[in-house]
Short mmCIF file of C-alpha atoms in Angstrom, two decimals:
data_model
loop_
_atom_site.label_atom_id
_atom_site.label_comp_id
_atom_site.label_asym_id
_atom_site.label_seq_id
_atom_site.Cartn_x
_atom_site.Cartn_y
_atom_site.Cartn_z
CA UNK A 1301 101.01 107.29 77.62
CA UNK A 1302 102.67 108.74 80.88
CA UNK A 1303 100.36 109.40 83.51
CA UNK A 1304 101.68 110.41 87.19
CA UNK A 1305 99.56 109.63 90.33
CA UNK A 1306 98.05 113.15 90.17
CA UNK A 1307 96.79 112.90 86.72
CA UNK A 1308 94.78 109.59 87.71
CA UNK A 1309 94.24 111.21 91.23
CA UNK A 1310 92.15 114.30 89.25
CA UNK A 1311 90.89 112.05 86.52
CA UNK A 1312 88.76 109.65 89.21
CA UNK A 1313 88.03 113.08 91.21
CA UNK A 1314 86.19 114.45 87.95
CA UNK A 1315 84.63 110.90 87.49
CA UNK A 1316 83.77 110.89 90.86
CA UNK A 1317 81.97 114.74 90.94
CA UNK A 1318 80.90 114.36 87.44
CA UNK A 1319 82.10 117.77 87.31
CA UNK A 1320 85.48 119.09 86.29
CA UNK A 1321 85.11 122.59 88.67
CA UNK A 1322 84.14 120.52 91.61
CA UNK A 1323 87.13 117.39 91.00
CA UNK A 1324 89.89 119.76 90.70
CA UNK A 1325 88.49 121.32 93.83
CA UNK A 1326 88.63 117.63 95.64
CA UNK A 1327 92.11 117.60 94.49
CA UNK A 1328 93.46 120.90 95.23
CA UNK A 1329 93.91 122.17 91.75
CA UNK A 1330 92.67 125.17 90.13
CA UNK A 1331 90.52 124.72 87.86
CA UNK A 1332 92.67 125.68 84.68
CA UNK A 1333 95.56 123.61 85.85
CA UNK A 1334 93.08 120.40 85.97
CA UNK A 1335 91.40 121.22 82.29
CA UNK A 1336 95.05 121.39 81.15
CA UNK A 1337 96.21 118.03 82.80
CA UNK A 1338 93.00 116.54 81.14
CA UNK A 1339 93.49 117.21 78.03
CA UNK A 1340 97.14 116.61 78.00
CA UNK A 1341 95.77 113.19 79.33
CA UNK A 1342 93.04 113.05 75.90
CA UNK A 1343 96.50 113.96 74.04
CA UNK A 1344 98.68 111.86 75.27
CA UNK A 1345 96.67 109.01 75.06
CA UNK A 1346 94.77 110.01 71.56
CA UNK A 1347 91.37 109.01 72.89
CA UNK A 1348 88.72 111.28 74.14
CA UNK A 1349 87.88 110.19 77.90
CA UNK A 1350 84.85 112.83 78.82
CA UNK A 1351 81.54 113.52 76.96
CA UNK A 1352 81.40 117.22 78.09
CA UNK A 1353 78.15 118.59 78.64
CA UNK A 1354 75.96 121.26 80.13
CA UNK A 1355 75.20 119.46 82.90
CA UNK A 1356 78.84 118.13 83.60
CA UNK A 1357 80.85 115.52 82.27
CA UNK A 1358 80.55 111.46 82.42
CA UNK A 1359 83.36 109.35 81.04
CA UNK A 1360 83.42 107.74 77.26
CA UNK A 1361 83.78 104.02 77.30
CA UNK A 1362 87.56 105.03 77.33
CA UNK A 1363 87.60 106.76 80.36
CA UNK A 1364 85.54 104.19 81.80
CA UNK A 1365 88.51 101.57 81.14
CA UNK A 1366 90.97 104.01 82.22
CA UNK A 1367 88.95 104.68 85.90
CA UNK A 1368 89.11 100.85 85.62
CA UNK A 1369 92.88 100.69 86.11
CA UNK A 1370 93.38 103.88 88.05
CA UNK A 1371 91.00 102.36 90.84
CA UNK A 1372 93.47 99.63 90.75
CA UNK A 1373 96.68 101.64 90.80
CA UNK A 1374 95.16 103.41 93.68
CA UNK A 1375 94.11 100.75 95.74
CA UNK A 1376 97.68 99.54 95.08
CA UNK A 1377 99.69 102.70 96.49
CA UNK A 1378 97.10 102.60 99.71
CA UNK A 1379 98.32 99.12 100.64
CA UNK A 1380 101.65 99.87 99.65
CA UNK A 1381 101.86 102.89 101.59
CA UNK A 1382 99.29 100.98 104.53
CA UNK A 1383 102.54 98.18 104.75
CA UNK A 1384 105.89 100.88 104.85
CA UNK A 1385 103.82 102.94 107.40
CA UNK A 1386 104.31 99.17 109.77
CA UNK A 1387 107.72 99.59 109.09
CA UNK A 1388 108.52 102.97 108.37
CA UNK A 1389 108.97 105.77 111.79
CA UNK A 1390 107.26 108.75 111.30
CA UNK A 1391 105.73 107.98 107.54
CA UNK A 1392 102.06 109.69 107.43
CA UNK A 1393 99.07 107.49 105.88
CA UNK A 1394 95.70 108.86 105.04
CA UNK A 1395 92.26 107.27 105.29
CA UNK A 1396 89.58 108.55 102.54
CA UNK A 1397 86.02 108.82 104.11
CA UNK A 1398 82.99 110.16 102.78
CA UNK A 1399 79.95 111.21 105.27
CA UNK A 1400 75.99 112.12 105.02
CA UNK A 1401 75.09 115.71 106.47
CA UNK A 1402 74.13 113.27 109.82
CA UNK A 1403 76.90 111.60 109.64
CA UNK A 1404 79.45 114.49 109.21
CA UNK A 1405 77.49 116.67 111.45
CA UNK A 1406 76.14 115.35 114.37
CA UNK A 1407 77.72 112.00 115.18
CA UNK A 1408 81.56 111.58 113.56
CA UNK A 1409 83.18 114.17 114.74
CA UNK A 1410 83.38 112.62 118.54
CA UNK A 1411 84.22 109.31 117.48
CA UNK A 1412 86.80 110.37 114.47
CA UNK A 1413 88.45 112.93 117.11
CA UNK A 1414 88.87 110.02 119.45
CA UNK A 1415 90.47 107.59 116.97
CA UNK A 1416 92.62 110.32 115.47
CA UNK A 1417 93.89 111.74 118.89
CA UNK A 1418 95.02 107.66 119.26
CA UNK A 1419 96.71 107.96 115.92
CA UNK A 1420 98.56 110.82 115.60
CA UNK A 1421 100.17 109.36 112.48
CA UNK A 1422 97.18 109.12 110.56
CA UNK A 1423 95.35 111.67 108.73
CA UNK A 1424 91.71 111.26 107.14
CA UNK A 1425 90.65 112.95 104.08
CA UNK A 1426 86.85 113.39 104.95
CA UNK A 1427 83.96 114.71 102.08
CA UNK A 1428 80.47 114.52 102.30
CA UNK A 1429 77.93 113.45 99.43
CA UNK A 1430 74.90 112.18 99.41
CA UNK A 1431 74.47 108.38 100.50
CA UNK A 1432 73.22 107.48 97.04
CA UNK A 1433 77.32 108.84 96.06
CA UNK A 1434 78.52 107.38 99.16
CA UNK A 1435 77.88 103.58 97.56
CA UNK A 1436 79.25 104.70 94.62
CA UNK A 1437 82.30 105.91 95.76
CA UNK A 1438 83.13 102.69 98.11
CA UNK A 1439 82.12 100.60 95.08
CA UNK A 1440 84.43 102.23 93.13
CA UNK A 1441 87.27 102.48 95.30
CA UNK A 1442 87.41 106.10 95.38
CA UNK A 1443 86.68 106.50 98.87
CA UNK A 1444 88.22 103.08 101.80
CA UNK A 1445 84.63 103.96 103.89
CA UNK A 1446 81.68 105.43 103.97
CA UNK A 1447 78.85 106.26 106.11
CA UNK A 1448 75.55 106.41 104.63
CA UNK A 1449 71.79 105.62 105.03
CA UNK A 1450 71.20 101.79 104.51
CA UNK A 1451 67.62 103.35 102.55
CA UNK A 1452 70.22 103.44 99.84
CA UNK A 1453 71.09 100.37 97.18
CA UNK A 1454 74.31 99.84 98.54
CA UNK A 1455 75.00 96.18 96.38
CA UNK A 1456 77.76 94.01 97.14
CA UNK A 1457 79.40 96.50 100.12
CA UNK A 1458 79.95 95.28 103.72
CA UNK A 1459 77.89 97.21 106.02
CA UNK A 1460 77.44 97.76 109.66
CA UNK A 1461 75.60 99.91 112.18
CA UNK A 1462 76.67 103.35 112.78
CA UNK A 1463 73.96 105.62 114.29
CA UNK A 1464 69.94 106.09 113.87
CA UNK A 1465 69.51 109.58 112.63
CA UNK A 1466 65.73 110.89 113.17
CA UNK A 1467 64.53 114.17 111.26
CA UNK A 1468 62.53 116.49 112.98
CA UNK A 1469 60.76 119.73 112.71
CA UNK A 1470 61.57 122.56 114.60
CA UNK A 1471 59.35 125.73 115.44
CA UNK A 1472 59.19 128.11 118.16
CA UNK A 1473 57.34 126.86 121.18
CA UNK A 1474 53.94 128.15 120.92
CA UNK A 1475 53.78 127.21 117.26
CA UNK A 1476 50.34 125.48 116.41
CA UNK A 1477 52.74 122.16 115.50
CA UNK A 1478 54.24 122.17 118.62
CA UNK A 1479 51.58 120.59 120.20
CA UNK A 1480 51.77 117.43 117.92
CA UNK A 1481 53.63 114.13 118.44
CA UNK A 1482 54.28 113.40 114.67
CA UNK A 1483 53.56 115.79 111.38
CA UNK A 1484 53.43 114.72 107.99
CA UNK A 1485 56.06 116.09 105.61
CA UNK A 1486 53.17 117.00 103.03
CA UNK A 1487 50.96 118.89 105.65
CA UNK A 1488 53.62 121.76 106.03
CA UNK A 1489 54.37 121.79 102.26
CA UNK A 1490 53.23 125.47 102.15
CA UNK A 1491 54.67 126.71 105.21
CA UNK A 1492 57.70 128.68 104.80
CA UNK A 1493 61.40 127.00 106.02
CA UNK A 1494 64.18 128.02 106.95
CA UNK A 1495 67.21 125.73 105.34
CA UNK A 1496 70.67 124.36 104.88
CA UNK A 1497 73.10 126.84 102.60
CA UNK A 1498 73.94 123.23 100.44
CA UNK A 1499 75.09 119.92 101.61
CA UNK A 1500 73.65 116.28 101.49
CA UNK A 1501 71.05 116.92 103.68
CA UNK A 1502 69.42 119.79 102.43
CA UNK A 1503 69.42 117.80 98.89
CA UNK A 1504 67.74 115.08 100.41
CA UNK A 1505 65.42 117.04 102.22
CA UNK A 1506 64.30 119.07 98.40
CA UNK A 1507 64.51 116.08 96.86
CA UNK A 1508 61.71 114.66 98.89
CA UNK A 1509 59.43 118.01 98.45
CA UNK A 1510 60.62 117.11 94.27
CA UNK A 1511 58.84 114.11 94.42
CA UNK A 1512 55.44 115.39 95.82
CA UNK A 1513 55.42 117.69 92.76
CA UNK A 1514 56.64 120.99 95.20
CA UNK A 1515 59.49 123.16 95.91
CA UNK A 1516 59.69 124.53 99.27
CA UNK A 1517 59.60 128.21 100.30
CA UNK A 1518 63.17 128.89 101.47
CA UNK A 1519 63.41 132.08 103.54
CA UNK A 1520 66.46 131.92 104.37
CA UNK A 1521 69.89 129.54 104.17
CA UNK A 1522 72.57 129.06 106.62
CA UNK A 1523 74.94 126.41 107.09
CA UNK A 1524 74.47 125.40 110.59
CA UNK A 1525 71.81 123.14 112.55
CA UNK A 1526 72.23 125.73 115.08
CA UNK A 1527 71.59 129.05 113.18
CA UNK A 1528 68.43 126.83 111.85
CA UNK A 1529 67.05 126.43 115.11
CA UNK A 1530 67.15 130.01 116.33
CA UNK A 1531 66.17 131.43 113.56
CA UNK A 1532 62.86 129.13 113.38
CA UNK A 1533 62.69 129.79 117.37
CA UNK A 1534 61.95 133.76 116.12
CA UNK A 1535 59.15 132.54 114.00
CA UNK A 1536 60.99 133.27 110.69
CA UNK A 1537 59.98 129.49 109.34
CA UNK A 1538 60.55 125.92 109.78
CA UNK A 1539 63.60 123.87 110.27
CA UNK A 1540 63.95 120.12 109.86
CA UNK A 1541 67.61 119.19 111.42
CA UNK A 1542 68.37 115.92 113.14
CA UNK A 1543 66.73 114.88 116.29
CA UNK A 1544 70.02 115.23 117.88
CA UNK A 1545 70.87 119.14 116.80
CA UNK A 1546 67.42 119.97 118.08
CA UNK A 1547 68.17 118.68 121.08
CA UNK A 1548 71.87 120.61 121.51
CA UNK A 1549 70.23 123.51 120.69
CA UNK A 1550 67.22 123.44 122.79
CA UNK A 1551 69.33 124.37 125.14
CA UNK A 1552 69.67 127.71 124.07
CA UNK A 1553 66.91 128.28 121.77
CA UNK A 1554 63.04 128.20 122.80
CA UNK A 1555 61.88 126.14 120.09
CA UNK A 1556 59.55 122.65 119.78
CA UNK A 1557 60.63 119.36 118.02
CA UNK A 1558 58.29 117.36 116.03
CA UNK A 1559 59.24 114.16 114.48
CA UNK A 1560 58.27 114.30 110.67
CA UNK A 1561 56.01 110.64 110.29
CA UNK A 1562 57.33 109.59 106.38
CA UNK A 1563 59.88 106.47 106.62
CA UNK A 1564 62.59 108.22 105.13
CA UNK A 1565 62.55 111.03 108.30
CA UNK A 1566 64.09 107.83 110.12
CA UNK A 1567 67.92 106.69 108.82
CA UNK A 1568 69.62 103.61 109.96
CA UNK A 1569 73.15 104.89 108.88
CA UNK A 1570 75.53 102.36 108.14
CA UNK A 1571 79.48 102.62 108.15
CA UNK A 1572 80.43 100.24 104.79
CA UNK A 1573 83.56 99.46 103.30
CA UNK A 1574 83.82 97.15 99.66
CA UNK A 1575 85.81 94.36 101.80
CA UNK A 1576 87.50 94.40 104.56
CA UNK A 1577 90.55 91.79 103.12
CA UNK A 1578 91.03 95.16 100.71
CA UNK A 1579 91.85 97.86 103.52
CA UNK A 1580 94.81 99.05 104.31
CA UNK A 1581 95.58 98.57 108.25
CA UNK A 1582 94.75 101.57 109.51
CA UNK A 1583 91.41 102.05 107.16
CA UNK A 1584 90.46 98.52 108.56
CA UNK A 1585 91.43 99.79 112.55
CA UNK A 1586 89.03 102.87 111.29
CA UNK A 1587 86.54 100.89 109.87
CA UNK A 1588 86.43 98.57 113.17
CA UNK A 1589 86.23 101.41 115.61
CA UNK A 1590 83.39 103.55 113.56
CA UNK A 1591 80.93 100.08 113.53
CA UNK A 1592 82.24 99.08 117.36
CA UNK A 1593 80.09 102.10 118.61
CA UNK A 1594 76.80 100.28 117.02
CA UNK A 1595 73.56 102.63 116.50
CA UNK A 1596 72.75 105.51 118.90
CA UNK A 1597 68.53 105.78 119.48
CA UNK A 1598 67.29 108.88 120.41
CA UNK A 1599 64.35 109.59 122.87
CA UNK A 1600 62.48 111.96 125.29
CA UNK A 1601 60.13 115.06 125.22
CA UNK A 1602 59.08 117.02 121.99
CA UNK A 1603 59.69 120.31 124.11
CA UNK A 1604 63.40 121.11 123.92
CA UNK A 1605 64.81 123.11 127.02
#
């Protein structure tokens, strides 16, 4: 069997997704380049590693042994390439992180740009997923660290305190809600809403509606915090973005925030990593600066302006 780095790069990618369109995308490949390399892999090696179905793909107990040992390899070449970039002038390394919407959105981006700026050497290869995939993907070794909601089984991993991420609903200021302190998530049920075009969040968010047996009346999509909130300042429908975004944009955008009252409105998020002794040097100076910043709670008026 000869497999290079890029065939057990896209093989844990389409593990990873569950989804062979969506791990040759993580991986930069096209999608018929990726097929091919898998089943030259299935080929090569004489064993069949994916149960292919309509809903995706999940590995055969083969392809569980081989993500097994390709976890391993990997985890090898990011120390090895963690130790020549001590020794080596101008050699690049790469930290893998995966994010929440939250996360990604509202609270990285200051702190990553900070750390990066200091380390011009080192890049970051940064995805977001749902916490639930988050844990998985540490666990695995597919990602070095995550950020996630601690609501999440998260096992064995080592976590710390990131940020405290409040939803909240947002409606135009003389909305009948805007006069409350605290809504209930199934009381506006049958309102209409105004969303995210995809992403953790937004997943989380229907997921929640799922469970109560409902699926929310989607107006419209849009893949900012900010086009949510002026759209539902026009009266179009409601928007349920982080405390935080609500409060950026209530500076331009007339609207009301209302804290939703269910437990999971309210995320601890956690920055976790399998084990520290397992990062490379500048995944564990990452790691170090992302918890160092500790939670960020969020209060003040309901009215934005």
């Amino acid at each position: 069997m000869r497999f290079d780095l890029t065939d057990l790069r896209l093989f844990l990618a389409v593990v990873d997704a569950g989804s062979i369109t969506h791990g040759a995308a993580d991986v930069g490949l096209s999608l018929p380049a990726a097929s091919e390399r898998l089943r030259d892999m299935e080929a090569a090696g004489k064993v069949k590693l994916f149960e292919r179905g309509r809903r995706g793909v999940t590995p055969t107990e083969a392809g569980e042994a081989l993500a097994h040992h390709a976890r391993v390899i990997q985890r090898q070449m990011a120390l090895m390439r963690g130790e020549l970039g001590e020794h080596a002038s101008g050699l690049r390394a790469t930290v893998r992180l995966a994010a929440n919407t939250a996360a990604l959105t509202e609270f990285l981006p200051q702190r990553l740009g900070i750390w990066m700026a200091a380390h011009p050497r080192i890049d970051v290869e940064l995805k977001e997923r749902q916490s639930i995939e988050i844990a998985g993907a540490v666990a695995a070794g597919l990602v070095e660290i995550g950020i996630l909601s601690d609501a999440v089984e998260t096992g064995d991993l080592h976590l710390r305190p990131f940020a405290i991420d409040r939803l909240v609903v947002v409606v135009p200021r003389d909305h009948a809600l805007a006069a409350k302190k605290r809504v209930a998530f199934e009381d506006i049920l049958q309102q209409h809403f105004v969303g995210l075009a995809g992403g953790a969040l937004q997943d989380h968010i229907d997921a929640q509606a799922a469970r109560m047996g409902v699926r929310l009346k989607m107006r419209l999509r849009i893949r900012t915090f900010e086009g949510i909130c002026q759209i539902a300042a026009a009266g179009v429908g409601l928007g349920i973005v982080p405390e935080t975004a609500a409060r950026r944009c209530g500076r331009s955008a007339k609207i009301a925030a209302v804290r939703l009252a269910e437990d999971w409105a309210t995320r601890r998020l956690s920055v976790c990593v399998r084990a520290q002794e397992e990062l490379t040097p500048p995944a564990l100076d990452l790691f170090e600066h992302l918890a160092s910043s500790g939670p960020h709670d969020s209060h003040g008026p309901r009215e934005l302006t």
